[in-house]
Backbone as a ProteinNet text record, in pm:
[ID]
protein_1_A
[PRIMARY]
MSGTEEFTQQNRRAWDEIADLRFRNMGWPGPDFYRDGGILLDPVVLDAAGDVVGQRLLHLQCATGEETLSWAVAGAIATGVDISRRQIAIAAEQAAATDLSAHFVAADVYNLPAGFQQEAFDLVYTGGGVLVWLPDIWQWAQIVAAALRPGGRFLLWEEHPCAQCLWVTDGVLEITSDYFGRQTPELGTG
[TERTIARY]
691.8	799.9	905.8	1038.5	1134.4	1153.2	1233.7	1253.1	1329.9	1429.4	1505.5	1410.9	1322.3	1233.9	1136.4	1085.2	991.7	1068.4	1185.1	1264.8	1290.4	1327.4	1340.7	1222.4	1109.3	989.8	954.6	971.2	952.2	1047	1174.2	1272.4	1249.9	1205.7	1165.8	1064.7	949	828.5	879.5	959	1003	1078.1	1176.1	1264.9	1183.6	1094.1	1008.5	927.7	870.6	786	856.4	982.9	1054.3	1146.1	1155.2	1254.5	1254.4	1130.2	1119.5	1156.2	1103.3	1139.2	1277.4	1341.6	1476.2	1566.7	1535	1614.4	1602.1	1483.6	1467.3	1540.5	1526.9	1586.3	1749.9	1794.8	1945.9	2013.2	1948.3	2012.7	2122.7	2097	2198.2	2190.3	2301.4	2318.3	2244.5	2209.6	2145.4	2239.1	2182.4	2273.6	2378.7	2364.2	2461.5	2590.8	2582.8	2694.5	2789.7	2725.5	2797.6	2844.2	2767.7	2811.1	2929.7	2947.3	3054.5	3173.9	3167.9	3283	3274.9	3163.7	3155.8	3152.2	3210.9	3226.5	3189	3098.5	3070.7	3135.1	3216.3	3282.3	3402.3	3416.2	3522.4	3657.9	3754.1	3884.4	3949	3927.2	3975.1	3920	3800.4	3740.3	3799.3	3816.4	3876.9	4020	4091.8	4225.3	4235.1	4149.7	4149.2	4115.5	4025.9	3983.2	4086.7	4171.5	4268.2	4206.8	4274.7	4214.4	4096	3979.8	3865.5	3821.1	3899.6	3864.9	3838	3725.3	3691.1	3659.3	3672.4	3628.2	3483.8	3439	3303.5	3286.1	3198.6	3177.5	3039.1	3011.3	2884.7	2870.2	2771.3	2751.1	2626.9	2644.8	2531.3	2475.9	2347	2273.4	2304.3	2271	2316.6	2218.3	2098.3	1999.3	1960.1	1978.9	1929.9	2049.3	2163.7	2262.9	2371	2378.3	2484.5	2620.2	2647.6	2787	2809.2	2717.2	2722.2	2746.6	2674.8	2707	2844.5	2891.5	3030.4	3128.7	3105.4	3194.4	3196.6	3083	3078	3164.2	3151.8	3230.6	3386.3	3416.8	3554.7	3601.3	3511.7	3553.6	3504.1	3435.8	3393.8	3262.7	3246.4	3124.1	3036.9	2953.1	2896	2751.6	2722.4	2584.1	2551.7	2441.1	2384.6	2262.8	2269.9	2158.7	2097.8	1973.2	1906	1769	1734.6	1618.1	1483.2	1500.8	1386.2	1366.3	1253.9	1217	1206.9	1164.4	1149.8	1275.9	1370	1504.3	1576.3	1561.7	1628.8	1557.8	1435.3	1363.5	1431.6	1456.3	1513.7	1661.6	1728.1	1871.5	1875.3	1782.3	1776.3	1740.4	1647.1	1611.5	1737.6	1818.7	1930.3	2033.5	2053.2	2153.1	2110.6	1986.5	1925.7	1961.1	1972.7	2004.4	2154.5	2231.2	2382.1	2417.2	2543.9	2594.3	2683.4	2666.7	2757.8	2716.2	2814.1	2806.2	2750.5	2637.8	2571.7	2429.2	2415	2280.8	2234.9	2103.1	2052.6	1948.7	1951.9	1863	1806	1663.4	1605	1607.6	1674.6	1692.9	1728.2	1695.4	1731.3	1886.1	1966	2101.7	2119.1	2020.5	2023.4	1966.7	1924.9	1864.3	1901.7	2024.7	2070.3	2046.3	2019.1	2009.9	2123.2	2096.7	2189.1	2316.9	2319.9	2440.3	2533.2	2481	2561.9	2638.8	2605.7	2659.4	2760.9	2812.1	2892.5	3035	3097.7	3233.7	3222.1	3130.1	3107.5	3172.5	3216	3265.1	3408.3	3473.3	3618.2	3618.4	3514.8	3510.3	3359.1	3340.6	3211.1	3239.4	3151.6	3156.3	3021.2	3037	2917	2959.8	2874.3	2900	2843.9	2873.4	2834.1	2689.2	2667.3	2535.5	2453.9	2516.6	2440.9	2444.9	2545.9	2559.7	2441.7	2391.5	2283.1	2153.1	2141.3	2017.4	2042.4	2141.2	2169.1	2135.3	2032.8	1992.9	2094.3	2169.3	2255.4	2388.5	2482.3	2606.5	2686.9	2685.2	2756.6	2708.7	2578.3	2522.3	2550.3	2549.2	2576	2728.8	2815.3	2961.1	2976.7	2900	2913.4	2869.9	2761.2	2712	2813.7	2878.5	2983.3	3093	3134.9	3249.6	3201.7	3084.9	3032	3033.5	3009.5	2997.3	3132.6	3242	3376.3	3446.8	3506.6	3590.8	3710.9	3781	3907.8	4002.6	4049.6	4141.5	4064.8	3932.5	3854.5	3862.4	3810.4	3824.4	3696	3680.6	3569.4	3609	3530.3	3558.5	3430.8	3458.8	3349	3385.3	3299.8	3318.6	3204	3237.5	3138	3190.1	3098.4	3126.4	3000	3015.2	2902.6	2872.2	2744.7	2724	2782.6	2820.7	2893.2	3021.6	3090	3207.3	3199.4	3084.1	3071.1	3085.2	3073.1	3063.2	3219.8	3312.6	3447.3	3545.2	3659.4	3757.9	3889.4	3990.9	4132.3	4210.8	4259.9	4345.6	4474.5	4590.7	4716.3	4714.1	4666.4	4653.6	4565.7	4484.4	4382.4	4239.2	4165.3	4023.6	3943	3866.2	3775.9	3627.9	3534.7	3401.1	3356.1	3306.5	3286.8	3137.8	3052	2906.2	2832.7	2704.5	2633.6	2559	2578.1	2509.9	2358.1	2303.3	2162.2	2095.7	2189.2	2131.6	2095.5	2142.9	2127.4	2221.6	2202.7	2291.3	2428.3	2455.8	2584.3	2617	2725.1	2760.4	2766.7	2709.1	2710.6	2823.4	2927	3031.8	3012.3	3015.1	2995.4	3127.7	3118.8	3238	3201.2	3320.2	3306	3335.7
7173.1	7191.6	7291.5	7260.9	7348.8	7463.2	7557.9	7669.9	7638	7549.7	7505.7	7433.6	7344.6	7268.1	7359.7	7460.3	7565.5	7643.4	7685.9	7760.2	7674.7	7552.8	7459.9	7439.1	7421.7	7415.8	7538.6	7650.7	7777.3	7789.5	7750.6	7763.5	7667.4	7546.6	7457.8	7505.4	7556.8	7609.9	7727.3	7812.6	7931.5	7894	7803.2	7763.2	7682.7	7595	7514.1	7613	7718.5	7812	7896.9	7925.6	8014.3	7932.7	7808.5	7713.5	7743.2	7727.8	7729	7871.1	7972.1	8117.4	8138.6	8102.2	8127.6	8066.8	7934.3	7858.9	7932.7	7969.2	8029.9	8165.5	8254.6	8385.1	8379	8278.8	8281.9	8254.9	8194.7	8178.3	8069.4	7963.4	7861.5	7785.2	7731.3	7654.8	7523.2	7472.6	7337.9	7225.6	7100.6	6985.5	6969.3	7037.1	7033.7	7091.3	7190.6	7261.5	7167.9	7085	6983	6866.1	6823.3	6707.3	6758.4	6882.4	6942	6973.2	6934.3	6961.2	7089.6	7164.5	7291.2	7279.6	7370.8	7377.1	7525.9	7539.5	7665.8	7692.7	7610	7639.9	7745.7	7830	7934.9	7861.4	7907.4	7842.6	7831.4	7927.3	7917.9	7799.7	7763.3	7650.7	7516.5	7513.4	7397.9	7376.5	7481.4	7481.7	7428.9	7478.8	7436.6	7294.4	7245.3	7093.1	7006	7053.1	6961.6	6857.7	6756.4	6645.7	6575.4	6572.3	6512.3	6383.3	6347.5	6234.2	6104.1	6049.2	5925.7	5944.4	6069.5	6094.5	6109.9	6056.1	6076.2	6203.5	6294.9	6434.1	6455.3	6513.1	6556.5	6706.6	6751.9	6891.5	6935.6	6998.6	7031.8	7170.2	7173.1	7292.7	7334.4	7231.3	7242.7	7313	7352.8	7419.9	7339.6	7398.2	7319.1	7248.6	7240.8	7144.8	7183.2	7315.5	7350.8	7311.6	7343.6	7316.4	7164.7	7099.8	6955.3	6885.7	6934.1	6883.5	6921.9	7033.1	7083.3	6994.7	6948.9	6857.9	6723.7	6684.4	6553.6	6568.4	6682.2	6707.4	6703.4	6752	6751.4	6605	6513.9	6371.1	6321.4	6389.4	6340.5	6260.2	6167.4	6104.5	6187.3	6270.5	6386.7	6352.1	6388.4	6379.7	6514.5	6568.9	6698.1	6672.7	6770.4	6761.2	6905.1	6910.2	7033.3	7011.9	7111.6	7100.7	7107.9	7176.2	7197.5	7083.6	7019.8	6903.8	6956.9	7072	7131.7	7153.5	7215.9	7237.2	7104.7	7008.8	6883.3	6812.3	6830.3	6778.5	6833.8	6973.7	7041.2	6987.3	6970.7	6915.6	6779.9	6694	6549.1	6561.3	6636.5	6651.8	6688.3	6788.5	6819.9	6708.9	6641.1	6527.5	6415.6	6386.4	6280.5	6296.3	6418.4	6457.4	6450.4	6411.8	6384.6	6244.8	6209.9	6083.7	6101.2	6200.9	6230.5	6148.6	6140.4	6066.8	6164.6	6209.8	6311.8	6261.5	6265.3	6220.1	6327.1	6330.3	6439.7	6374.6	6439.5	6387.5	6510.6	6501.2	6603.1	6565.8	6651.7	6621.9	6743.4	6752.8	6858.4	6835.9	6932.3	6904.5	6867	6898.2	6853.2	6718.1	6658.6	6523.7	6436.9	6431.8	6357.1	6213.9	6141.7	6002	5931.6	5823.9	5752.7	5723.3	5677.7	5652.9	5771.3	5895.1	6009.2	6051.1	5991.7	6040.7	5918.3	5846.9	5737	5733.6	5852.6	5868.2	5822.3	5870	5809	5890	6013.6	6105.6	6146.7	6157.7	6208.8	6362.7	6424.4	6575.9	6618.6	6705.1	6776.6	6921.4	6970.6	7100	7179.4	7307.6	7387.4	7529.3	7573	7698.2	7821.8	7928.3	8062.6	8088.7	8153.3	8207.1	8103.9	8000	7904	7920.3	7980.2	7993	8070.5	8167.5	8249.2	8155.5	8054.8	7964.6	7863.1	7868.2	7769.4	7820.1	7776.5	7826.2	7776.6	7661.4	7609.3	7560	7660	7618	7513.4	7501.8	7404	7263.7	7250.2	7121	7084	7180.4	7159.9	7111.5	7173	7141.4	6995.4	6951.8	6822.5	6715.7	6755.1	6672.9	6663.3	6768.5	6771.4	6682.3	6692.9	6603.9	6457.1	6432	6284.3	6225.9	6316.4	6266.5	6236.3	6296.7	6275.6	6153.3	6082.3	5964.2	6023.5	5930.5	5977.7	6037.5	6156.1	6220.9	6303.1	6291.1	6364.1	6506.4	6579.2	6741	6793.7	6916.5	7006.1	7128.1	7168.4	7296.8	7383.2	7490.9	7607.6	7720.6	7759.4	7870	7968.7	8077.4	8162.4	8310.6	8389.4	8528.6	8611	8732.6	8827.7	8891.3	8897.9	8965.4	9111.9	9169.6	9299.1	9284.1	9176.7	9156.8	9156.5	9150.1	9165.3	9313	9397.5	9543.2	9597.8	9514.4	9564.8	9498	9569.2	9511.4	9568.6	9490.9	9540.6	9551.9	9675.8	9707.5	9768.6	9700.5	9751.9	9777.8	9677.6	9694.4	9791.2	9859.4	9948.9	9896.2	9901.7	9842.3	9952.9	9923.5	10016.3	9965.8	10060.8	10032.6	10035.9	9921.3	9918.3	9911.7	9883.4	9895.5	9907.6	9939.6	9959.2	9840.1	9808.3	9693.6	9693.9	9809.3	9820.2	9834.3	9822.7	9821.7	9963.1	10069.6	10202.4	10218.1	10311.4	10330.4	10358.5	10459.7	10498.5	10478.5	10417.8	10408.4	10553.9	10554.4	10671.6	10657.6	10735.7	10732.9	10817.8	10765	10848.3	10899.6	10994.7	11038.7	11022.8	11030.6	11023.6	10900.4
-7739.1	-7840.5	-7792	-7804.7	-7754.7	-7847.6	-7810	-7896.6	-8017.5	-8007.5	-8130.8	-8223.5	-8177.7	-8263.2	-8326.9	-8250.3	-8316.6	-8424.7	-8399.5	-8496	-8618.8	-8599.7	-8709.4	-8793.4	-8734.7	-8813.1	-8896.4	-8833	-8910.3	-9020.3	-8996.2	-9091.7	-9213.4	-9185.3	-9287.9	-9377.6	-9317.3	-9389.6	-9469.2	-9426.2	-9501.9	-9624.9	-9608.5	-9716.6	-9823.6	-9774.7	-9867.2	-9948.3	-9891.1	-9963.2	-10061.4	-10042.4	-10138.7	-10229.7	-10207.9	-10295.2	-10439.4	-10502.1	-10645.9	-10694	-10628.2	-10671.5	-10655.2	-10546.9	-10519.1	-10623.9	-10654.7	-10756.2	-10892.2	-10931	-11066.3	-11069.9	-10958.3	-10962.1	-10942.9	-10883	-10868	-11003.8	-11102.9	-11226.8	-11224.2	-11147.1	-11128.3	-11268.7	-11303.7	-11425.9	-11414.8	-11524.8	-11533.1	-11529.4	-11543.3	-11544.7	-11635.1	-11751.2	-11862.4	-11805	-11728.5	-11668.1	-11590.1	-11509.5	-11424.5	-11509.7	-11600.4	-11697.4	-11774.8	-11802.4	-11877.1	-11781.7	-11656.4	-11570.3	-11494.4	-11497.1	-11433.9	-11284.7	-11216.2	-11070.8	-11028.3	-10934.6	-10876.7	-10749.4	-10692	-10570.2	-10602.3	-10494.7	-10496.8	-10502.1	-10586.4	-10588.6	-10453.9	-10363.5	-10229.6	-10151	-10174.3	-10112.7	-10167.2	-10293.7	-10361.8	-10317.8	-10307.8	-10258.1	-10116.9	-10026.2	-9893	-9875	-9961.3	-9958	-10010.9	-10099.7	-10165.2	-10256.8	-10273.3	-10359.8	-10290.7	-10342.8	-10284.8	-10357.2	-10458.9	-10543.2	-10460.3	-10467.2	-10390.3	-10245.9	-10198.7	-10062.8	-10034.5	-9922.6	-9888.1	-9819.3	-9888.7	-9841.9	-9804.5	-9684.7	-9642.3	-9649.1	-9724.4	-9739.3	-9661.6	-9543.7	-9458.2	-9513.9	-9495.6	-9544.9	-9678.6	-9773.3	-9919.5	-10005.7	-9955.1	-10035.6	-10151.4	-10270.7	-10396.9	-10457.1	-10388.7	-10423.2	-10526.7	-10560.3	-10668.1	-10619	-10491.2	-10438.1	-10427.4	-10387.1	-10375.4	-10511.4	-10610.3	-10743.7	-10787.5	-10754.2	-10785.5	-10710.4	-10592.2	-10518.2	-10590.8	-10645.8	-10714.4	-10850.2	-10912.6	-11036.9	-10997.8	-10874.2	-10840.6	-10790	-10799.4	-10771.9	-10630.9	-10552.3	-10420	-10442.5	-10339.1	-10323.5	-10241.9	-10297	-10218.6	-10179.1	-10057.8	-9998.6	-9945.9	-9997.4	-9958.2	-9864	-9748.2	-9665.3	-9641.2	-9645.1	-9619.7	-9548.7	-9467.7	-9392.4	-9488.3	-9600.3	-9693.6	-9791.1	-9767.2	-9862.9	-10008.4	-10028.5	-10172	-10220.8	-10146.3	-10198.1	-10240.1	-10148.5	-10173.8	-10298.5	-10320.1	-10442.3	-10567.4	-10561.8	-10681.2	-10699.2	-10579.8	-10600.6	-10657.6	-10612.7	-10664.6	-10809.6	-10849.1	-10994	-11078	-11029.6	-11098.5	-11106.9	-10994.6	-10979.8	-11067.9	-11084.1	-11163.2	-11319.1	-11356.3	-11497.6	-11531.5	-11419.9	-11445.4	-11408.3	-11436.2	-11397.2	-11282	-11198	-11085.2	-10963.8	-10876.3	-10744	-10639.7	-10655.9	-10566.4	-10517.1	-10392.3	-10331.8	-10232.7	-10222.2	-10141.6	-10039.4	-9911.4	-9814.5	-9742.7	-9725	-9650.1	-9502.7	-9424.5	-9279.4	-9206.3	-9081.5	-8995	-8957.9	-8962.1	-8923	-8770.5	-8702.2	-8554.6	-8528.2	-8643.7	-8632.2	-8762.4	-8786.4	-8915.8	-8893.8	-9012	-9010.7	-8933.2	-8861.1	-8775.2	-8834.7	-8966.1	-9033	-9059.7	-9056.7	-9079.1	-8956.1	-8842.5	-8719.6	-8665.7	-8754.4	-8706.3	-8775.5	-8778	-8837.3	-8983.3	-9065.6	-9192.4	-9307	-9278.9	-9379	-9369.9	-9481.4	-9482.6	-9466.8	-9523.5	-9525.3	-9507.2	-9410.3	-9389	-9431	-9519.6	-9566	-9556.7	-9527.8	-9525.2	-9583.7	-9667.7	-9746.7	-9682.8	-9749.7	-9706.9	-9666	-9556.6	-9523.3	-9443.5	-9386.2	-9304	-9162.3	-9108.2	-8967.3	-8900	-8965.2	-8909.4	-8882.6	-8947.1	-8938.9	-8827.4	-8754.1	-8657.4	-8520.3	-8446.7	-8319.3	-8204.7	-8228.6	-8135.7	-8197.6	-8208.9	-8291.4	-8222.7	-8097.7	-8023.6	-8046.5	-8050.2	-8084.2	-8226.5	-8316	-8459.5	-8468.5	-8396.8	-8408.3	-8358.5	-8257.1	-8205.4	-8313.9	-8390.8	-8498.7	-8611	-8653.9	-8745.9	-8706.2	-8580	-8536.5	-8533.7	-8503	-8507.5	-8643.1	-8734.5	-8882.4	-8937.1	-8880.7	-8941.2	-8904.1	-8991.6	-8950.3	-8881.9	-8806.8	-8745.9	-8855.9	-8829.1	-8920.7	-9028.2	-9027.2	-9133.9	-9103.4	-9201.7	-9197	-9211.3	-9149.2	-9160.2	-9230.9	-9328.4	-9405.6	-9402.2	-9344.8	-9330.8	-9424.7	-9521.7	-9604.4	-9564.2	-9499.1	-9451.8	-9472.4	-9522.6	-9541.7	-9520	-9482.9	-9463.3	-9605.4	-9643.6	-9774.3	-9795.7	-9682.3	-9687.9	-9767.2	-9754.5	-9818.2	-9969.4	-10020.8	-10169.2	-10210.5	-10121.1	-10147.5	-10131.4	-10096.6	-10075.4	-10165	-10193	-10275.1	-10234.7	-10233.9	-10206	-10329.5	-10342.2	-10464.1	-10405.6	-10441.8	-10393.8	-10245.8	-10165.9	-10026.4	-9970.1	-10057	-9992.9	-10018.4	-9906.5	-9897.2	-9964.9	-10061.4	-10127.2	-10119.7	-10108.9	-10120.3	-10258.9	-10313.7	-10461.6	-10495.6	-10388.7	-10421.3	-10288	-10297.9	-10181.1	-10131.1	-10009.2	-9939.5	-9958.6	-9941.5	-9950.8	-10096.5	-10185	-10322.7	-10386.1	-10325.2	-10380.7	-10497.2	-10579.3	-10709.8	-10677.4	-10584.7	-10547.1	-10405.6	-10371.2	-10228.5	-10160.6	-10044	-9967.4	-9857.4	-9865.9	-9772	-9655.3	-9526.6	-9415.7	-9356.5	-9276.5	-9201.6	-9047.5	-8974.3	-8832.6	-8776.9
[MASK]
++++++++++++++++++++++++++++++++++++++++++++++++++++++++++++++++++++++++++++++++++++++++++++++++++++++++++++++++++++++++++++++++++++++++++++++++++++++++++++++++++++++++++++++++++++++++++++++

């Protein structure tokens, strides 16, 4: 077994193990939220994507599918893929309780179903926090490119959790909370 395959297997087991607990603790909205037109995508992401109505969208590393469902609310024909079978099962349960055009597939992003790698999608999207789980970003980028139709677009929304501790007010960057969860931010010098 190669290092990438071993990493992939460990990653799958870990996400399967925590899927239910993570879904409960994140406080995600239920199917009613999406049926009522709710969208959890950042407005910056929606703006970057533009009009997605009727577009075939592939959401890589979709976890439990909240953003995938949001893309479907925005009008995309959305397909979410994740390595965790349990997370995909949760996503599919959520989707089944809506009338949205969202489908979910359990697959390794390095080994997508054949039809996904034949210029099948108008937009490939991946959300925050996924790059760290990729042992071979170059291979992943080739897979993204193969999934896109000619003229298709790739949208990556990534940020480090540290960004949640910072805020810009009147052009000044401020520390607003502590990355390590302590009560008061500790400002260092030097």
